[in-house]
């Protein structure tokens, strides 16, 4: 996993992020692409234009390598998931990243059987 992005001058250990999330997303509240917490994102396209913000660049750097879930990107950026989804959808719109639904969404029956097996195992231990 890539290291956490540098906090820089816009992060305070006690106060947290000094720039409000709505400023990062330019006031937008909805992403242009359907992403969930487990959507896997990977940087494999051309670099986006230079006018995107530093958070876009940090998100893109986190996606450079194996696919990363949206939830992990949000945690590394220290941003709300909703804002992270907007940043990632911008990168998707520019073709800089690709997004892939988790494998279990293709086969919901397999997902259910995995959950039932986990539940059975937990019941045996308790």
CSV table of N, CA and C in Angstrom, one decimal:
chain,number,residue,atom,x,y,z
A,1,UNK,N,0.8,-1.2,0.0
A,1,UNK,CA,0.0,0.0,0.0
A,1,UNK,C,0.9,1.2,0.0
A,2,UNK,N,0.5,2.2,-0.7
A,2,UNK,CA,1.2,3.5,-0.8
A,2,UNK,C,1.2,4.2,0.6
A,3,UNK,N,2.2,4.9,0.9
A,3,UNK,CA,2.2,5.7,2.2
A,3,UNK,C,1.2,6.8,2.2
A,4,UNK,N,0.8,7.2,3.4
A,4,UNK,CA,-0.2,8.3,3.5
A,4,UNK,C,0.3,9.5,2.8
A,5,UNK,N,-0.6,10.3,2.2
A,5,UNK,CA,-0.1,11.5,1.6
A,5,UNK,C,0.4,12.5,2.7
A,6,UNK,N,1.3,13.3,2.3
A,6,UNK,CA,1.8,14.3,3.3
A,6,UNK,C,0.7,15.2,3.8
A,7,UNK,N,0.7,15.5,5.0
A,7,UNK,CA,-0.4,16.4,5.6
A,7,UNK,C,-0.2,17.8,5.1
A,8,UNK,N,1.0,18.3,5.1
A,8,UNK,CA,1.2,19.6,4.6
A,8,UNK,C,0.6,20.7,5.5
A,9,UNK,N,0.6,22.0,5.0
A,9,UNK,CA,0.2,23.1,5.8
A,9,UNK,C,-1.3,23.1,6.0
A,10,UNK,N,-2.1,22.3,5.3
A,10,UNK,CA,-3.6,22.4,5.4
A,10,UNK,C,-4.1,21.3,6.4
A,11,UNK,N,-3.2,20.8,7.2
A,11,UNK,CA,-3.7,19.8,8.2
A,11,UNK,C,-3.1,20.1,9.6
A,12,UNK,N,-3.9,20.1,10.6
A,12,UNK,CA,-3.4,20.4,11.9
A,12,UNK,C,-3.7,19.2,12.8
A,13,UNK,N,-2.8,18.7,13.6
A,13,UNK,CA,-2.9,17.5,14.4
A,13,UNK,C,-4.1,17.6,15.3
A,14,UNK,N,-4.4,18.7,15.9
A,14,UNK,CA,-5.5,18.8,16.8
A,14,UNK,C,-6.8,19.2,16.1
A,15,UNK,N,-6.8,20.1,15.1
A,15,UNK,CA,-8.0,20.5,14.5
A,15,UNK,C,-8.4,19.6,13.3
A,16,UNK,N,-7.5,18.9,12.7
A,16,UNK,CA,-7.8,18.1,11.5
A,16,UNK,C,-7.6,18.9,10.2
A,17,UNK,N,-8.3,18.5,9.2
A,17,UNK,CA,-8.2,19.2,7.9
A,17,UNK,C,-8.7,20.6,8.0
A,18,UNK,N,-7.9,21.6,7.5
A,18,UNK,CA,-8.2,23.0,7.6
A,18,UNK,C,-9.1,23.5,6.4
A,19,UNK,N,-9.1,22.7,5.4
A,19,UNK,CA,-10.0,23.0,4.2
A,19,UNK,C,-11.2,22.2,4.3
A,20,UNK,N,-12.4,22.8,4.3
A,20,UNK,CA,-13.6,22.1,4.4
A,20,UNK,C,-13.9,21.2,3.2
A,21,UNK,N,-14.5,20.0,3.4
A,21,UNK,CA,-14.7,19.1,2.3
A,21,UNK,C,-15.5,19.6,1.1
A,22,UNK,N,-16.4,20.5,1.4
A,22,UNK,CA,-17.1,21.1,0.2
A,22,UNK,C,-16.2,21.9,-0.7
A,23,UNK,N,-15.2,22.5,-0.1
A,23,UNK,CA,-14.2,23.2,-0.9
A,23,UNK,C,-13.4,22.3,-1.8
A,24,UNK,N,-13.1,21.1,-1.3
A,24,UNK,CA,-12.3,20.1,-2.0
A,24,UNK,C,-13.1,19.6,-3.2
A,25,UNK,N,-14.5,19.5,-3.0
A,25,UNK,CA,-15.3,19.0,-4.1
A,25,UNK,C,-16.0,20.1,-4.9
A,26,UNK,N,-15.5,21.3,-4.7
A,26,UNK,CA,-16.1,22.5,-5.4
A,26,UNK,C,-17.6,22.6,-5.2
A,27,UNK,N,-18.1,22.2,-4.0
A,27,UNK,CA,-19.5,22.4,-3.6
A,27,UNK,C,-20.4,21.2,-4.1
A,28,UNK,N,-19.8,20.3,-4.9
A,28,UNK,CA,-20.6,19.2,-5.4
A,28,UNK,C,-20.9,18.2,-4.3
A,29,UNK,N,-22.1,17.6,-4.4
A,29,UNK,CA,-22.5,16.7,-3.3
A,29,UNK,C,-22.7,15.2,-3.9
A,30,UNK,N,-22.6,15.1,-5.2
A,30,UNK,CA,-22.8,13.8,-5.8
A,30,UNK,C,-21.8,13.5,-6.8
A,31,UNK,N,-21.2,12.3,-6.8
A,31,UNK,CA,-20.3,11.9,-7.8
A,31,UNK,C,-21.0,11.6,-9.2
A,32,UNK,N,-20.2,11.7,-10.2
A,32,UNK,CA,-20.8,11.5,-11.6
A,32,UNK,C,-20.8,10.0,-11.9
A,33,UNK,N,-20.1,9.2,-11.1
A,33,UNK,CA,-20.1,7.8,-11.4
A,33,UNK,C,-20.6,7.0,-10.1
A,34,UNK,N,-21.2,5.8,-10.3
A,34,UNK,CA,-21.7,5.0,-9.2
A,34,UNK,C,-20.5,4.3,-8.6
A,35,UNK,N,-20.1,4.7,-7.4
A,35,UNK,CA,-19.0,4.0,-6.7
A,35,UNK,C,-19.5,3.6,-5.3
A,36,UNK,N,-19.1,2.5,-4.8
A,36,UNK,CA,-19.4,2.1,-3.5
A,36,UNK,C,-18.1,2.0,-2.7
A,37,UNK,N,-18.2,1.6,-1.4
A,37,UNK,CA,-17.0,1.5,-0.6
A,37,UNK,C,-16.0,0.5,-1.1
A,38,UNK,N,-16.5,-0.6,-1.7
A,38,UNK,CA,-15.6,-1.7,-2.1
A,38,UNK,C,-15.2,-1.6,-3.6
A,39,UNK,N,-15.6,-0.6,-4.3
A,39,UNK,CA,-15.2,-0.5,-5.7
A,39,UNK,C,-13.7,-0.3,-5.8
A,40,UNK,N,-13.1,-1.1,-6.6
A,40,UNK,CA,-11.6,-1.1,-6.8
A,40,UNK,C,-11.3,-0.1,-7.9
A,41,UNK,N,-10.3,0.8,-7.5
A,41,UNK,CA,-9.9,1.8,-8.4
A,41,UNK,C,-8.4,1.7,-8.7
A,42,UNK,N,-8.1,1.9,-10.0
A,42,UNK,CA,-6.7,1.8,-10.4
A,42,UNK,C,-6.3,2.9,-11.4
A,43,UNK,N,-5.2,3.5,-11.2
A,43,UNK,CA,-4.7,4.5,-12.2
A,43,UNK,C,-4.0,3.8,-13.3
A,44,UNK,N,-4.7,3.8,-14.5
A,44,UNK,CA,-4.1,3.2,-15.7
A,44,UNK,C,-4.3,3.9,-16.9
A,45,UNK,N,-4.7,5.2,-16.8
A,45,UNK,CA,-5.0,6.0,-18.0
A,45,UNK,C,-4.0,7.2,-18.1
A,46,UNK,N,-4.3,8.1,-19.0
A,46,UNK,CA,-3.4,9.2,-19.1
A,46,UNK,C,-3.6,10.2,-17.9
A,47,UNK,N,-2.5,11.0,-17.7
A,47,UNK,CA,-2.6,11.9,-16.6
A,47,UNK,C,-3.7,13.0,-16.9
A,48,UNK,N,-4.5,13.3,-15.9
A,48,UNK,CA,-5.5,14.3,-16.1
A,48,UNK,C,-4.9,15.7,-16.3
A,49,UNK,N,-5.7,16.7,-16.8
A,49,UNK,CA,-5.2,18.0,-17.0
A,49,UNK,C,-4.7,18.6,-15.7
A,50,UNK,N,-3.8,19.6,-15.7
A,50,UNK,CA,-3.2,20.2,-14.6
A,50,UNK,C,-4.0,21.0,-13.7
A,51,UNK,N,-5.3,21.3,-14.1
A,51,UNK,CA,-6.1,22.2,-13.3
A,51,UNK,C,-6.8,21.5,-12.1
A,52,UNK,N,-6.7,20.2,-12.0
A,52,UNK,CA,-7.3,19.5,-10.8
A,52,UNK,C,-6.5,19.8,-9.6
A,53,UNK,N,-7.2,19.7,-8.4
A,53,UNK,CA,-6.6,20.1,-7.1
A,53,UNK,C,-5.6,19.1,-6.6
A,54,UNK,N,-4.9,19.4,-5.5
A,54,UNK,CA,-3.9,18.5,-4.9
A,54,UNK,C,-4.5,17.2,-4.4
A,55,UNK,N,-5.8,17.3,-4.0
A,55,UNK,CA,-6.4,16.0,-3.5
A,55,UNK,C,-6.6,15.0,-4.7
A,56,UNK,N,-6.9,15.6,-5.9
A,56,UNK,CA,-7.0,14.7,-7.0
A,56,UNK,C,-5.6,14.0,-7.3
A,57,UNK,N,-4.6,14.8,-7.2
A,57,UNK,CA,-3.2,14.2,-7.4
A,57,UNK,C,-2.9,13.2,-6.3
A,58,UNK,N,-3.3,13.4,-5.1
A,58,UNK,CA,-3.0,12.5,-4.0
A,58,UNK,C,-3.8,11.2,-4.2
A,59,UNK,N,-5.1,11.3,-4.6
A,59,UNK,CA,-5.9,10.1,-4.9
A,59,UNK,C,-5.3,9.3,-6.1
A,60,UNK,N,-4.9,10.0,-7.1
A,60,UNK,CA,-4.3,9.4,-8.2
A,60,UNK,C,-3.0,8.6,-7.8
A,61,UNK,N,-2.2,9.2,-7.0
A,61,UNK,CA,-1.0,8.5,-6.5
A,61,UNK,C,-1.3,7.3,-5.7
A,62,UNK,N,-2.4,7.3,-4.9
A,62,UNK,CA,-2.8,6.2,-4.1
A,62,UNK,C,-3.3,5.0,-5.0
A,63,UNK,N,-3.8,5.3,-6.2
A,63,UNK,CA,-4.3,4.3,-7.1
A,63,UNK,C,-3.2,3.8,-8.1
A,64,UNK,N,-2.0,4.3,-8.0
A,64,UNK,CA,-1.0,3.8,-8.9
A,64,UNK,C,-0.4,2.5,-8.3
A,65,UNK,N,-0.8,1.4,-8.9
A,65,UNK,CA,-0.4,0.1,-8.5
A,65,UNK,C,-1.6,-0.8,-8.5
A,66,UNK,N,-1.6,-1.8,-7.6
A,66,UNK,CA,-2.8,-2.7,-7.6
A,66,UNK,C,-4.1,-1.9,-7.3
A,67,UNK,N,-5.2,-2.4,-7.7
A,67,UNK,CA,-6.5,-1.8,-7.4
A,67,UNK,C,-6.7,-1.6,-5.9
A,68,UNK,N,-7.2,-0.4,-5.6
A,68,UNK,CA,-7.4,0.0,-4.2
A,68,UNK,C,-8.9,0.3,-4.0
A,69,UNK,N,-9.5,-0.2,-2.9
A,69,UNK,CA,-10.9,0.1,-2.7
A,69,UNK,C,-11.1,1.6,-2.3
A,70,UNK,N,-12.3,2.1,-2.7
A,70,UNK,CA,-12.7,3.5,-2.4
A,70,UNK,C,-12.5,3.8,-0.9
A,71,UNK,N,-12.9,2.9,0.0
A,71,UNK,CA,-12.8,3.1,1.4
A,71,UNK,C,-11.4,3.4,1.8
A,72,UNK,N,-10.4,2.6,1.3
A,72,UNK,CA,-9.0,2.8,1.6
A,72,UNK,C,-8.5,4.1,1.1
A,73,UNK,N,-8.9,4.5,0.0
A,73,UNK,CA,-8.5,5.8,-0.6
A,73,UNK,C,-9.0,7.0,0.3
A,74,UNK,N,-10.3,6.9,0.7
A,74,UNK,CA,-10.8,7.9,1.6
A,74,UNK,C,-10.1,7.9,3.0
A,75,UNK,N,-9.7,6.8,3.5
A,75,UNK,CA,-9.0,6.7,4.8
A,75,UNK,C,-7.6,7.4,4.6
A,76,UNK,N,-6.9,7.0,3.5
A,76,UNK,CA,-5.6,7.6,3.3
A,76,UNK,C,-5.6,9.1,3.1
A,77,UNK,N,-6.6,9.6,2.4
A,77,UNK,CA,-6.8,11.0,2.1
A,77,UNK,C,-7.3,11.8,3.4
A,78,UNK,N,-7.9,11.0,4.3
A,78,UNK,CA,-8.5,11.6,5.5
A,78,UNK,C,-9.6,12.6,5.1
A,79,UNK,N,-10.4,12.1,4.1
A,79,UNK,CA,-11.6,12.8,3.6
A,79,UNK,C,-12.8,11.9,3.8
A,80,UNK,N,-14.0,12.6,3.9
A,80,UNK,CA,-15.2,11.8,3.9
A,80,UNK,C,-15.4,11.0,2.6
A,81,UNK,N,-16.0,9.8,2.7
A,81,UNK,CA,-16.1,8.9,1.5
A,81,UNK,C,-16.9,9.7,0.4
A,82,UNK,N,-17.9,10.4,0.8
A,82,UNK,CA,-18.7,11.1,-0.3
A,82,UNK,C,-17.8,12.1,-1.1
A,83,UNK,N,-16.9,12.8,-0.4
A,83,UNK,CA,-16.0,13.7,-1.1
A,83,UNK,C,-15.0,12.9,-1.9
A,84,UNK,N,-14.5,11.8,-1.4
A,84,UNK,CA,-13.5,10.9,-2.1
A,84,UNK,C,-14.2,10.4,-3.4
A,85,UNK,N,-15.5,10.0,-3.3
A,85,UNK,CA,-16.2,9.5,-4.5
A,85,UNK,C,-16.2,10.6,-5.6
A,86,UNK,N,-16.4,11.8,-5.2
A,86,UNK,CA,-16.5,12.9,-6.2
A,86,UNK,C,-15.1,13.1,-6.8
A,87,UNK,N,-14.0,13.0,-6.0
A,87,UNK,CA,-12.7,13.2,-6.6
A,87,UNK,C,-12.4,12.0,-7.6
A,88,UNK,N,-12.8,10.8,-7.1
A,88,UNK,CA,-12.5,9.7,-8.0
A,88,UNK,C,-13.4,9.7,-9.3
A,89,UNK,N,-14.6,10.2,-9.1
A,89,UNK,CA,-15.4,10.2,-10.3
A,89,UNK,C,-14.9,11.3,-11.3
A,90,UNK,N,-14.3,12.4,-10.8
A,90,UNK,CA,-13.6,13.3,-11.7
A,90,UNK,C,-12.5,12.6,-12.5
A,91,UNK,N,-11.7,11.8,-11.7
A,91,UNK,CA,-10.6,11.1,-12.4
A,91,UNK,C,-11.1,10.1,-13.4
A,92,UNK,N,-12.2,9.4,-13.1
A,92,UNK,CA,-12.8,8.5,-14.0
A,92,UNK,C,-13.3,9.2,-15.3
A,93,UNK,N,-13.9,10.4,-15.1
A,93,UNK,CA,-14.4,11.2,-16.2
A,93,UNK,C,-13.2,11.6,-17.2
A,94,UNK,N,-12.1,11.9,-16.6
A,94,UNK,CA,-10.9,12.2,-17.4
A,94,UNK,C,-10.2,11.0,-18.0
A,95,UNK,N,-10.6,9.8,-17.5
A,95,UNK,CA,-10.0,8.6,-18.0
A,95,UNK,C,-8.7,8.2,-17.4
A,96,UNK,N,-8.3,8.9,-16.3
A,96,UNK,CA,-7.1,8.7,-15.6
A,96,UNK,C,-7.1,7.4,-14.7
A,97,UNK,N,-8.3,7.0,-14.3
A,97,UNK,CA,-8.5,5.8,-13.5
A,97,UNK,C,-9.6,4.9,-14.1
A,98,UNK,N,-9.6,3.6,-13.7
A,98,UNK,CA,-10.7,2.8,-14.0
A,98,UNK,C,-11.2,2.2,-12.7
A,99,UNK,N,-12.5,1.9,-12.7
A,99,UNK,CA,-13.2,1.4,-11.5
A,99,UNK,C,-13.8,0.0,-11.8
A,100,UNK,N,-13.7,-0.9,-10.8
A,100,UNK,CA,-14.2,-2.2,-11.0
A,100,UNK,C,-15.0,-2.6,-9.8
A,101,UNK,N,-16.2,-3.1,-10.0
A,101,UNK,CA,-17.0,-3.6,-8.9
A,101,UNK,C,-16.4,-4.8,-8.3
A,102,UNK,N,-16.6,-4.9,-7.0
A,102,UNK,CA,-16.1,-6.1,-6.3
A,102,UNK,C,-16.7,-7.4,-6.9
A,103,UNK,N,-15.9,-8.4,-6.8
A,103,UNK,CA,-16.2,-9.7,-7.5
A,103,UNK,C,-17.5,-10.3,-7.0
A,104,UNK,N,-17.9,-10.1,-5.7
A,104,UNK,CA,-19.1,-10.7,-5.2
A,104,UNK,C,-20.3,-10.1,-5.8
A,105,UNK,N,-20.3,-8.9,-6.3
A,105,UNK,CA,-21.4,-8.3,-6.9
A,105,UNK,C,-21.8,-9.0,-8.2
A,106,UNK,N,-20.9,-9.7,-8.8
A,106,UNK,CA,-21.2,-10.5,-10.0
A,106,UNK,C,-22.0,-11.8,-9.7
A,107,UNK,N,-21.7,-12.3,-8.5
A,107,UNK,CA,-22.4,-13.5,-8.1
A,107,UNK,C,-22.9,-13.4,-6.6
A,108,UNK,N,-24.1,-12.8,-6.4
A,108,UNK,CA,-24.6,-12.6,-5.1
A,108,UNK,C,-24.8,-13.8,-4.3
A,109,UNK,N,-25.1,-15.0,-5.0
A,109,UNK,CA,-25.3,-16.2,-4.3
A,109,UNK,C,-24.0,-16.7,-3.6
A,110,UNK,N,-22.8,-16.5,-4.2
A,110,UNK,CA,-21.6,-16.9,-3.6
A,110,UNK,C,-21.3,-16.0,-2.4
A,111,UNK,N,-21.6,-14.7,-2.5
A,111,UNK,CA,-21.4,-13.8,-1.4
A,111,UNK,C,-22.2,-14.2,-0.2
A,112,UNK,N,-23.5,-14.6,-0.4
A,112,UNK,CA,-24.4,-15.0,0.7
A,112,UNK,C,-23.8,-16.3,1.3
A,113,UNK,N,-23.3,-17.2,0.5
A,113,UNK,CA,-22.8,-18.5,1.1
A,113,UNK,C,-21.6,-18.2,1.9
A,114,UNK,N,-20.7,-17.3,1.5
A,114,UNK,CA,-19.6,-16.9,2.3
A,114,UNK,C,-20.0,-16.3,3.6
A,115,UNK,N,-21.0,-15.4,3.6
A,115,UNK,CA,-21.4,-14.9,4.8
A,115,UNK,C,-22.0,-15.9,5.8
A,116,UNK,N,-22.8,-16.8,5.2
A,116,UNK,CA,-23.4,-17.9,6.0
A,116,UNK,C,-22.4,-18.8,6.6
A,117,UNK,N,-21.3,-19.1,5.9
A,117,UNK,CA,-20.2,-19.9,6.4
A,117,UNK,C,-19.5,-19.2,7.5
A,118,UNK,N,-19.3,-17.9,7.4
A,118,UNK,CA,-18.7,-17.1,8.4
A,118,UNK,C,-19.5,-17.1,9.7
A,119,UNK,N,-20.8,-16.9,9.5
A,119,UNK,CA,-21.7,-16.9,10.6
A,119,UNK,C,-21.8,-18.2,11.4
A,120,UNK,N,-21.8,-19.3,10.6
A,120,UNK,CA,-21.8,-20.6,11.2
A,120,UNK,C,-20.5,-20.8,12.0
A,121,UNK,N,-19.4,-20.4,11.5
A,121,UNK,CA,-18.1,-20.5,12.2
A,121,UNK,C,-18.1,-19.7,13.5
A,122,UNK,N,-18.6,-18.5,13.4
A,122,UNK,CA,-18.7,-17.7,14.6
A,122,UNK,C,-19.6,-18.3,15.7
A,123,UNK,N,-20.7,-18.9,15.3
A,123,UNK,CA,-21.6,-19.6,16.2
A,123,UNK,C,-21.0,-20.7,16.9
A,124,UNK,N,-20.2,-21.5,16.1
A,124,UNK,CA,-19.5,-22.7,16.7
A,124,UNK,C,-18.5,-22.2,17.8
A,125,UNK,N,-17.8,-21.1,17.6
A,125,UNK,CA,-16.8,-20.6,18.5
A,125,UNK,C,-17.4,-20.0,19.8
A,126,UNK,N,-18.7,-19.5,19.7
A,126,UNK,CA,-19.3,-18.8,20.8
A,126,UNK,C,-20.0,-19.9,21.6
